XYZ file of N, CA and C in Angstrom:
753
model
N 111.868 76.437 102.847
C 111.765 78.313 102.938
C 111.212 78.811 102.034
N 110.362 79.587 102.128
C 109.657 80.492 101.232
C 110.433 81.406 100.054
N 110.377 81.262 99.002
C 111.181 82.105 98.074
C 110.854 83.557 97.833
N 111.729 84.247 97.796
C 111.448 85.858 97.590
C 110.420 86.221 96.782
N 110.072 85.077 95.603
C 109.212 85.659 94.489
C 107.944 85.284 95.246
N 107.519 84.692 95.863
C 106.720 84.170 96.374
C 106.087 85.347 97.511
N 106.839 85.919 98.112
C 106.765 87.177 99.076
C 106.298 88.466 98.105
N 106.901 88.765 96.897
C 106.969 89.518 96.163
C 105.649 89.678 95.319
N 105.066 88.264 94.817
C 103.887 87.976 94.477
C 102.596 88.482 95.244
N 102.959 87.699 96.572
C 102.131 88.082 97.734
C 101.876 89.789 97.668
N 102.837 90.303 97.749
C 103.016 91.703 98.069
C 101.962 92.292 97.103
N 102.595 92.185 95.813
C 101.732 92.306 94.529
C 100.132 92.482 94.866
N 99.665 91.020 94.967
C 98.341 90.624 95.381
C 97.777 91.619 96.274
N 98.303 92.002 97.418
C 97.834 92.572 98.604
C 97.648 94.089 98.200
N 98.597 94.793 97.613
C 98.524 95.836 96.441
C 97.307 96.086 95.851
N 97.068 95.138 94.723
C 95.825 95.204 93.800
C 94.918 94.840 94.551
N 94.669 93.923 95.903
C 93.523 93.955 96.386
C 93.338 95.324 97.260
N 94.079 96.068 97.625
C 93.814 97.474 98.234
C 93.519 98.378 97.459
N 94.093 98.382 96.120
C 93.801 99.533 95.234
C 92.111 99.143 94.501
N 91.697 97.972 94.402
C 90.190 97.498 94.102
C 89.578 97.686 95.359
N 89.743 97.573 96.527
C 88.813 98.023 97.736
C 88.601 99.549 97.807
N 89.528 100.054 97.464
C 89.667 101.376 97.599
C 88.655 102.207 96.337
N 88.850 101.564 94.858
C 88.110 101.938 94.149
C 86.513 101.842 94.409
N 86.257 100.486 94.842
C 85.147 100.352 95.201
C 84.376 100.955 96.101
N 85.183 101.388 97.135
C 84.700 102.117 98.155
C 84.193 103.652 97.750
N 85.286 104.271 97.118
C 84.999 105.660 96.369
C 83.569 105.381 95.217
N 83.749 104.232 94.612
C 82.587 104.247 93.962
C 81.075 104.183 94.142
N 81.088 103.223 95.108
C 80.157 102.448 95.595
C 80.220 102.472 97.221
N 80.130 103.363 97.588
C 80.496 103.274 99.203
C 79.237 102.899 100.173
N 78.022 102.859 99.303
C 76.889 102.231 100.024
C 76.795 100.869 100.114
N 77.773 100.254 99.636
C 78.015 98.790 100.028
C 78.649 98.435 101.262
N 79.670 99.471 101.751
C 80.102 99.239 102.893
C 79.178 99.944 104.244
N 78.334 100.067 104.084
C 77.348 100.727 104.930
C 76.964 99.773 106.068
N 76.620 98.488 105.836
C 76.466 97.568 106.987
C 77.671 97.575 108.040
N 78.921 97.577 107.275
C 80.138 97.411 108.209
C 80.775 98.561 109.099
N 79.983 99.814 108.457
C 80.407 100.927 109.424
C 79.021 101.360 110.458
N 77.944 100.736 109.933
C 76.822 101.418 110.862
C 77.183 101.078 112.599
N 77.667 100.091 112.745
C 77.717 99.599 114.165
C 78.722 100.987 114.875
N 79.385 101.772 114.033
C 80.363 103.107 114.441
C 79.534 104.193 114.933
N 78.253 104.342 114.525
C 77.750 105.671 114.531
C 76.744 105.531 115.409
N 76.054 106.622 115.758
C 74.815 106.659 116.871
C 73.549 106.542 115.912
N 72.567 106.093 116.798
C 71.546 105.698 116.030
C 70.758 107.145 115.338
N 70.458 106.643 113.880
C 69.895 107.593 113.004
C 71.155 108.243 112.259
N 72.338 108.448 112.855
C 73.587 109.013 112.291
C 73.735 108.291 110.920
N 74.274 109.309 110.016
C 74.743 108.287 108.569
C 76.064 107.736 108.697
N 76.153 106.453 108.370
C 77.446 105.896 108.394
C 78.266 106.235 107.446
N 77.817 106.841 106.288
C 78.631 107.034 104.940
C 78.628 108.795 104.802
N 79.710 109.029 104.480
C 80.004 110.459 104.499
C 78.561 110.883 103.145
N 77.949 111.898 103.653
C 76.559 112.223 102.921
C 76.985 113.913 102.373
N 78.115 114.311 102.747
C 78.015 116.002 102.388
C 78.915 116.293 101.243
N 78.991 115.389 100.522
C 79.730 115.546 99.199
C 80.104 114.145 98.616
N 80.591 113.932 97.516
C 81.121 112.902 96.959
C 82.672 112.261 97.200
N 82.720 111.232 98.049
C 84.072 110.864 98.211
C 85.047 110.628 97.110
N 84.604 110.055 95.929
C 85.040 109.969 94.981
C 85.889 111.500 94.404
N 85.195 112.641 94.284
C 85.566 113.674 93.794
C 86.358 114.527 94.953
N 86.010 114.250 96.020
C 87.357 114.739 97.079
C 88.352 114.375 97.150
N 88.380 112.843 96.766
C 89.642 112.290 96.536
C 90.588 112.818 95.258
N 89.639 113.037 94.117
C 90.466 113.773 92.922
C 91.056 114.967 93.202
N 90.302 115.865 93.980
C 90.555 116.911 94.396
C 91.896 117.076 95.330
N 91.992 116.297 96.236
C 92.879 115.870 96.978
C 94.451 115.579 96.401
N 94.048 114.802 95.553
C 95.278 114.162 94.497
C 95.734 115.445 93.958
N 94.996 116.190 93.482
C 95.350 117.127 92.367
C 95.853 118.211 93.369
N 95.610 118.518 94.556
C 96.202 119.594 95.390
C 97.532 118.919 95.585
N 97.648 117.899 95.888
C 98.973 117.274 96.298
C 100.153 117.455 94.866
N 99.431 117.045 93.901
C 100.447 117.126 92.521
C 100.542 118.198 92.316
N 99.975 119.483 92.337
C 100.287 120.654 91.969
C 101.224 121.127 92.894
N 101.211 120.953 94.147
C 102.136 121.527 95.391
C 103.487 120.692 95.072
N 103.541 119.566 94.459
C 104.675 118.534 94.441
C 105.299 119.035 93.393
N 104.646 119.138 92.282
C 105.268 119.451 90.893
C 105.949 120.812 91.099
N 105.325 121.687 91.834
C 106.187 123.021 92.189
C 107.326 123.098 92.667
N 107.217 122.023 93.883
C 108.158 121.849 94.798
C 109.541 121.152 93.940
N 109.176 120.437 93.331
C 110.180 119.647 92.470
C 110.878 120.711 91.551
N 109.981 121.274 91.198
C 110.770 122.247 90.029
C 111.919 123.050 90.546
N 111.318 124.003 91.825
C 111.939 124.875 92.656
C 113.357 124.623 93.107
N 112.848 122.941 93.791
C 114.142 122.258 94.592
C 115.133 121.860 93.825
N 114.927 121.134 92.919
C 115.808 120.698 91.557
C 116.609 121.833 90.846
N 115.786 122.976 90.725
C 116.711 123.842 89.938
C 117.673 124.617 91.195
N 117.545 124.615 92.482
C 118.187 125.432 93.311
C 119.264 124.242 93.541
N 119.274 122.973 93.315
C 120.246 121.986 93.772
C 121.187 122.136 92.121
N 120.754 122.079 90.989
C 121.421 122.403 89.918
C 122.459 123.590 90.116
N 121.616 124.566 90.545
C 122.301 126.013 90.926
C 123.755 125.637 91.615
N 123.317 125.476 92.865
C 124.608 125.093 93.649
C 125.617 124.228 93.502
N 125.325 123.140 92.632
C 126.213 122.307 92.105
C 127.047 122.707 91.334
N 126.900 124.012 90.335
C 127.743 124.416 89.574
C 128.661 125.264 90.344
N 129.788 125.424 89.685
C 130.778 126.235 90.128
C 130.383 127.542 90.186
N 129.320 128.281 89.513
C 129.313 129.852 89.779
C 128.221 130.047 90.938
N 127.570 129.124 91.098
C 126.325 128.775 92.112
C 126.678 128.310 93.533
N 128.070 127.428 93.534
C 128.062 126.812 95.011
C 128.045 127.944 95.988
N 128.648 129.065 96.008
C 128.491 130.155 97.226
C 126.849 130.279 97.790
N 125.891 129.761 96.887
C 124.530 130.016 97.041
C 123.965 128.926 97.930
N 125.063 127.570 98.349
C 124.393 126.581 99.155
C 123.535 126.993 100.435
N 124.469 127.653 101.408
C 123.947 128.217 102.522
C 122.580 128.735 102.362
N 122.484 129.674 101.578
C 121.027 130.411 101.507
C 119.963 129.541 100.862
N 120.380 128.700 99.920
C 119.363 127.732 99.429
C 118.863 126.749 100.536
N 119.865 126.434 101.338
C 119.090 125.569 102.431
C 118.712 125.847 103.559
N 119.102 127.510 103.663
C 117.990 128.455 104.569
C 116.733 128.529 104.082
N 116.472 128.523 102.607
C 115.265 128.614 101.870
C 114.320 127.544 102.158
N 114.957 126.431 101.834
C 114.045 125.094 101.729
C 113.788 124.557 103.237
N 114.664 125.286 104.151
C 114.280 124.758 105.673
C 112.876 125.635 106.096
N 112.505 126.565 105.416
C 111.386 127.622 105.995
C 110.398 126.707 106.057
N 109.993 125.464 105.355
C 108.611 124.927 105.226
C 108.624 123.640 106.777
N 110.043 123.701 107.094
C 110.009 122.604 108.189
C 110.219 123.517 109.417
N 110.672 124.928 109.299
C 110.634 125.609 110.528
C 109.461 125.856 110.912
N 108.403 126.301 109.786
C 107.134 126.662 110.369
C 106.301 125.553 110.005
N 105.405 125.086 110.895
C 104.142 123.911 110.537
C 103.343 124.389 109.706
N 102.890 123.592 109.083
C 101.638 123.658 107.932
C 100.655 124.541 108.552
N 99.976 124.289 109.551
C 99.025 125.147 110.281
C 99.229 126.702 110.602
N 100.877 126.944 110.793
C 101.355 128.442 110.620
C 101.177 129.223 109.594
N 101.678 128.316 108.760
C 101.528 128.467 107.283
C 100.251 129.397 106.685
N 99.321 128.076 107.043
C 97.923 128.648 106.530
C 97.290 129.819 107.137
N 97.860 129.697 108.570
C 97.251 131.282 109.068
C 97.856 132.290 108.781
N 99.132 132.327 108.282
C 100.020 133.308 107.780
C 99.015 133.647 106.108
N 99.077 132.637 105.481
C 98.525 132.850 104.091
C 97.235 133.079 103.635
N 95.986 132.762 104.646
C 94.981 133.061 104.472
C 94.610 134.540 104.523
N 94.925 135.596 105.678
C 94.964 136.682 105.219
C 95.362 137.502 103.829
N 96.298 136.832 103.187
C 96.766 137.272 101.968
C 96.045 136.519 100.777
N 96.013 135.542 100.640
C 95.136 134.594 99.651
C 93.792 134.384 99.891
N 93.095 134.558 101.015
C 91.923 134.221 101.462
C 91.798 132.892 101.633
N 90.563 132.246 101.948
C 90.136 130.816 102.165
C 90.038 130.320 100.450
N 90.605 128.590 100.673
C 90.294 127.970 99.519
C 91.527 127.200 99.611
N 91.585 126.772 98.241
C 92.977 125.708 97.915
C 94.562 126.748 97.981
N 94.465 127.833 97.728
C 95.779 128.592 97.647
C 96.579 128.402 99.025
N 95.984 128.989 99.977
C 96.846 128.540 101.185
C 97.592 127.125 101.604
N 96.821 126.023 100.886
C 97.272 124.781 101.075
C 98.295 124.453 100.161
N 98.045 124.999 99.335
C 99.282 124.843 98.232
C 100.477 125.409 98.854
N 100.279 126.463 99.218
C 101.571 127.134 99.707
C 102.239 126.539 101.160
N 101.295 125.715 101.804
C 101.858 125.197 103.130
C 102.655 124.044 102.421
N 102.104 122.921 101.355
C 102.216 121.926 101.268
C 103.707 121.989 99.838
N 103.733 122.981 99.145
C 104.797 123.577 98.564
C 106.125 123.782 99.397
N 105.572 124.649 100.341
C 106.926 125.053 101.325
C 107.503 123.434 102.142
N 106.620 122.754 102.506
C 106.849 121.398 103.277
C 107.408 120.529 102.614
N 107.187 120.577 101.305
C 107.794 119.547 100.399
C 109.325 119.827 99.839
N 109.642 120.919 100.032
C 111.034 121.534 99.100
C 112.174 120.601 99.474
N 112.360 120.562 101.132
C 113.577 119.897 101.778
C 113.609 118.608 101.369
N 113.074 117.470 101.458
C 113.444 116.251 101.016
C 114.060 116.262 99.484
N 113.212 116.930 98.789
C 113.218 116.871 97.319
C 114.707 117.624 96.976
N 115.202 118.627 97.278
C 116.308 119.392 97.630
C 117.648 118.340 98.189
N 117.344 118.046 99.019
C 118.383 117.403 99.859
C 118.882 116.166 99.031
N 118.014 115.210 98.411
C 117.862 114.261 97.667
C 118.623 114.412 96.170
N 118.131 115.749 95.516
C 118.797 115.992 94.339
C 120.142 116.454 94.662
N 120.351 117.201 95.539
C 121.884 117.552 96.075
C 122.668 116.262 96.103
N 122.295 115.502 96.740
C 123.113 114.131 97.231
C 123.123 113.362 95.719
N 122.265 113.421 95.267
C 122.423 112.766 93.881
C 123.316 113.433 92.633
N 123.089 114.959 92.743
C 124.013 115.548 91.659
C 125.412 115.276 92.279
N 125.968 115.427 93.565
C 127.327 115.328 94.133
C 127.687 114.138 94.100
N 126.989 112.907 94.069
C 127.579 111.607 94.190
C 127.730 110.829 93.046
N 128.141 111.391 92.186
C 127.913 110.796 90.474
C 129.426 110.370 90.328
N 129.288 109.022 89.730
C 130.801 108.519 89.465
C 131.574 109.324 89.052
N 133.136 109.720 89.501
C 133.881 110.437 88.583
C 134.191 110.116 87.471
N 134.224 108.588 87.281
C 135.082 108.249 86.019
C 133.920 108.915 84.627
N 132.841 108.656 85.101
C 131.463 108.766 84.129
C 131.711 110.355 83.792
N 131.721 111.185 84.946
C 131.864 112.572 84.548
C 133.138 112.881 83.940
N 134.307 112.355 84.132
C 135.570 112.440 83.382
C 135.472 111.987 81.676
N 134.623 110.776 81.652
C 134.627 110.133 80.168
C 133.412 111.404 79.377
N 132.975 112.080 80.302
C 131.472 112.903 79.258
C 132.352 113.973 78.942
N 133.207 114.755 79.874
C 134.153 115.608 79.692
C 135.135 115.488 78.567
N 135.564 114.159 78.587
C 136.628 113.843 77.604
C 136.079 113.696 75.864
N 134.434 113.440 76.315
C 134.166 113.403 74.601
C 133.827 114.603 74.185
N 134.077 115.751 75.157
C 133.620 117.480 74.373
C 132.415 117.711 74.849
N 131.751 116.962 75.976
C 130.353 117.431 76.159
C 130.131 119.078 76.903
N 129.495 119.775 76.523
C 129.206 120.736 77.219
C 128.748 120.409 78.326
N 128.913 121.469 79.444
C 128.108 121.773 80.848
C 126.680 121.122 80.652
N 126.154 121.857 79.584
C 124.505 121.849 79.837
C 124.140 120.424 79.231
N 125.199 119.865 78.186
C 124.773 118.386 77.800
C 125.041 117.482 78.743
N 126.077 117.629 79.674
C 126.524 116.591 80.604
C 125.204 116.738 81.628
N 124.722 117.991 82.124
C 123.440 117.851 83.217
C 122.383 117.195 82.451
N 121.982 117.350 81.097
C 121.091 116.766 80.685
C 120.977 115.570 80.447
N 122.327 114.960 79.622
C 122.410 113.664 79.628
C 122.935 112.478 80.247
N 123.580 113.160 81.244
C 124.467 112.414 82.113
C 124.115 112.579 83.569
N 124.122 113.825 84.395
C 124.103 114.174 85.273
C 122.462 113.701 86.171
N 121.828 114.346 85.564
C 120.600 114.467 85.602
C 119.662 112.510 85.716
N 120.037 111.938 84.682
C 119.486 110.831 84.236
C 119.880 109.779 85.437
N 121.446 110.052 85.770
C 121.711 109.181 86.827
C 121.398 109.494 88.404
N 121.360 110.894 88.402
C 120.970 111.469 89.608
C 119.383 110.993 89.971
N 118.309 110.685 88.988
C 116.975 110.666 88.924
C 116.784 109.949 89.860
N 117.209 108.669 90.183
C 116.682 107.710 91.230
C 116.617 108.256 92.643
N 117.420 109.111 92.877
C 117.958 109.429 94.296
C 117.014 110.661 94.144
N 116.709 111.482 93.448
C 115.594 112.464 93.170
C 114.441 112.020 93.559
N 114.074 110.959 92.727
C 112.899 110.350 92.844
C 112.524 110.069 94.418
N 113.651 109.687 94.929
C 113.310 109.153 96.481
C 112.728 110.390 97.449
N 113.351 111.873 96.998
C 112.957 112.518 97.825
C 111.298 113.487 97.471
N 111.141 113.238 96.064
C 109.744 113.352 95.870
C 109.001 112.459 96.274
N 109.317 111.204 96.534
C 108.290 110.045 97.229
C 107.983 110.472 98.645
N 109.025 111.101 99.148
C 109.018 111.337 100.508
C 108.222 112.542 100.853
N 108.204 113.677 99.755
C 107.472 114.725 99.899
C 106.077 114.476 99.434
N 105.662 113.438 98.273
C 104.395 112.923 98.133
C 103.616 112.615 99.562
N 104.200 111.516 100.028
C 103.526 111.123 101.106
C 103.310 112.052 102.275
N 104.316 112.981 102.963
C 103.993 113.782 103.249
C 102.916 114.802 103.085
N 102.790 115.256 101.990
C 101.547 116.077 101.471
C 100.351 115.280 101.343
N 100.278 114.530 101.318
C 99.146 113.144 101.225
C 98.137 113.234 102.424
N 99.190 113.651 103.626
C 98.524 113.300 105.115
C 98.559 115.165 105.243
N 99.457 115.897 105.087
C 99.310 117.006 105.431
C 98.260 118.061 104.891
N 98.008 117.605 103.552
C 96.650 118.460 102.726
C 95.373 118.037 103.543
N 95.402 117.167 104.378
C 94.023 117.112 105.194
C 93.716 118.229 106.009
N 94.580 119.087 106.372
C 94.269 120.066 107.291
C 94.110 121.377 106.297
N 94.084 121.290 105.016
C 93.783 122.197 104.027
C 92.225 122.554 104.313
N 91.265 121.485 104.482
C 90.027 121.634 105.133
C 89.562 122.693 106.089
N 90.210 122.834 106.946
C 90.071 123.829 107.863
C 90.180 125.320 107.135
N 90.574 125.599 106.096
C 90.751 126.659 105.455
C 89.758 126.697 104.146
N 88.873 125.881 103.988
C 87.845 125.576 103.083
C 88.385 124.928 101.813
N 89.851 124.535 101.958
C 90.188 123.747 100.593
C 89.445 122.172 100.653
N 88.928 121.801 99.577
C 88.421 120.563 99.112
C 89.588 119.591 99.133
N 89.311 118.880 99.942
C 90.307 117.603 100.458
C 89.700 116.656 101.418
N 90.344 115.704 101.420
C 89.677 114.445 102.305
C 89.814 114.583 103.911
N 90.247 115.969 104.171
C 90.117 116.198 105.466
C 89.169 116.973 105.673
N 87.875 117.247 104.752
C 86.504 117.673 104.851
C 85.854 116.727 105.532
N 85.991 115.442 105.386
C 85.458 114.090 105.773
C 85.889 113.912 107.174
N 87.143 113.988 107.599
C 87.461 113.662 109.039
C 87.138 115.112 110.009
N 86.989 116.128 109.269
C 86.607 117.122 110.339
C 85.140 117.089 110.470
N 84.523 116.526 109.607
C 82.867 116.432 109.552
C 82.715 115.214 110.775
N 83.449 114.496 110.512
C 83.220 113.376 111.711
C 83.903 113.758 113.062
N 84.658 114.711 113.136
C 85.158 115.124 114.454
C 83.934 115.845 115.037
N 83.543 116.738 114.668
C 82.401 117.799 114.475
C 80.992 117.084 115.112
N 80.756 116.077 114.420
C 79.711 115.242 114.422
C 79.829 114.189 115.268
N 80.793 114.064 116.036
C 81.013 112.927 116.836
C 80.922 111.521 115.891
N 81.285 111.182 114.788
C 80.809 110.285 113.981
C 82.233 109.384 113.556
N 82.277 108.493 114.417
C 83.652 107.573 114.077
C 83.700 107.260 112.520
N 82.830 106.744 112.129
C 82.605 105.984 110.657
C 83.089 107.238 109.456
N 82.693 108.527 109.704
C 83.521 109.612 108.917
C 85.027 109.643 109.052
N 85.368 109.713 110.128
C 86.681 109.667 110.613
C 87.519 108.597 110.184
N 87.002 107.557 110.148
C 87.467 106.388 109.735
C 87.595 106.245 107.896
N 86.591 106.928 107.436
C 86.425 106.802 105.936
C 87.511 107.960 105.508
N 87.592 109.017 105.773
C 88.659 110.106 105.422
C 89.979 109.258 106.053
N 90.539 108.923 107.052
C 91.905 108.223 107.393
C 92.162 107.094 106.323
N 91.240 106.207 105.998
C 91.534 104.997 105.266
C 91.836 105.313 103.902
N 90.991 106.115 103.270
C 91.452 106.774 101.769
C 92.712 107.473 101.798
N 93.122 108.400 102.765
C 94.419 108.840 102.809
C 95.686 107.781 103.088
N 95.409 106.836 103.948
C 96.177 106.047 104.304
C 96.506 104.738 102.844
N 95.730 104.519 102.351
C 95.471 103.399 101.086
C 96.279 104.362 100.190
N 95.835 105.486 99.931
C 96.422 106.606 98.992
C 97.932 106.507 99.111
N 98.275 106.658 100.262
C 99.761 106.822 100.672
C 100.671 105.816 100.620
N 99.971 104.427 100.924
C 100.861 103.133 100.721
C 100.934 102.947 99.520
N 99.889 103.017 98.337
C 100.059 102.500 97.164
C 100.827 103.695 96.284
N 100.802 104.956 96.337
C 101.635 105.700 95.845
C 103.043 105.635 96.429
N 103.382 105.201 97.249
C 104.608 105.193 98.029
C 105.415 103.904 97.169
N 104.487 102.804 97.249
C 104.931 101.806 96.644
C 105.115 101.813 95.128
N 104.460 102.543 94.328
C 104.377 102.945 93.042
C 105.712 103.579 92.706
N 105.745 104.554 93.479
C 107.231 105.279 93.173
C 108.602 104.658 93.557
N 108.415 104.181 94.611
C 109.535 103.053 94.993
C 109.816 102.175 93.945
N 108.706 101.279 93.465
C 109.197 100.530 92.084
C 109.867 101.174 91.102
N 109.142 102.632 90.521
C 110.197 103.383 89.474
C 111.572 103.467 89.852
N 111.608 103.812 91.382
C 112.912 104.186 91.811
C 114.014 102.924 91.415
N 113.354 101.908 91.448
C 114.229 100.614 91.555
C 114.508 100.259 90.064
N 113.580 100.215 89.248
C 113.431 100.368 87.685
C 114.564 101.123 87.220
N 114.554 102.750 87.681
C 115.384 103.381 87.221
C 116.851 103.571 87.573
N 116.975 102.777 88.873
C 118.441 102.510 89.355
C 118.893 101.441 88.563
N 117.916 100.288 88.270
C 118.638 99.244 87.640
C 119.028 99.883 86.317
N 118.404 100.499 85.291
C 118.968 100.897 84.447
C 119.893 101.983 84.225
N 120.101 102.382 85.633
C 121.368 103.391 85.330
C 122.695 102.316 85.380
N 122.303 101.366 86.140
C 123.772 100.555 86.384
C 124.032 99.589 85.261
N 123.231 99.676 84.351
C 123.474 98.695 83.144
C 124.409 99.463 81.987
């Protein structure tokens, strides 16, 4: 019977292979032209030629990072507020606020934001920010309200202030659960960010849209391939970090 370590090693090899393949494709896309040529019409380019795939990927990741960072700050702050005695009454209001992003689809948010902020990255950041609030808030809330009572009682018994308990006990113990919400938010944002190119944001959606407009299947596959591999690699990396933090929390 195959050992779990063999599966783990195989999974690691596959992830490293996917990462190397992605890097080679981004830096030397011309190497893959013979594979993609059969997917395009005669004389049509097989490799996206309206910009650098590498820099579009960097800009795509930057947009996701900025939106997720802002969503994490707001969502975790709200979760901390409503888990304090003085802020418990704001829980229903906080839930309503973080649900806004799920109530309005990203396309609708873009349509509302463009008249105010113009075309470009800003409407996309707003849409991703709103869409990413809910999973981070709910996981932060779960993490902060499911701490071991014995640990909290011991912290109070040592004379820790509420601020000290939050920074030294609550947040470190809740971090693996919070990170799960961040992971979900990042994966959602990676795919959702592609629609930002409809309002002139520099994302990998630019490649997909160009393919759809010119009936170029190779372009569509390139954009989709990069986004999919990024989502899998980032998901796995954050999941590994969650397991590591959870293991330390139980030591």
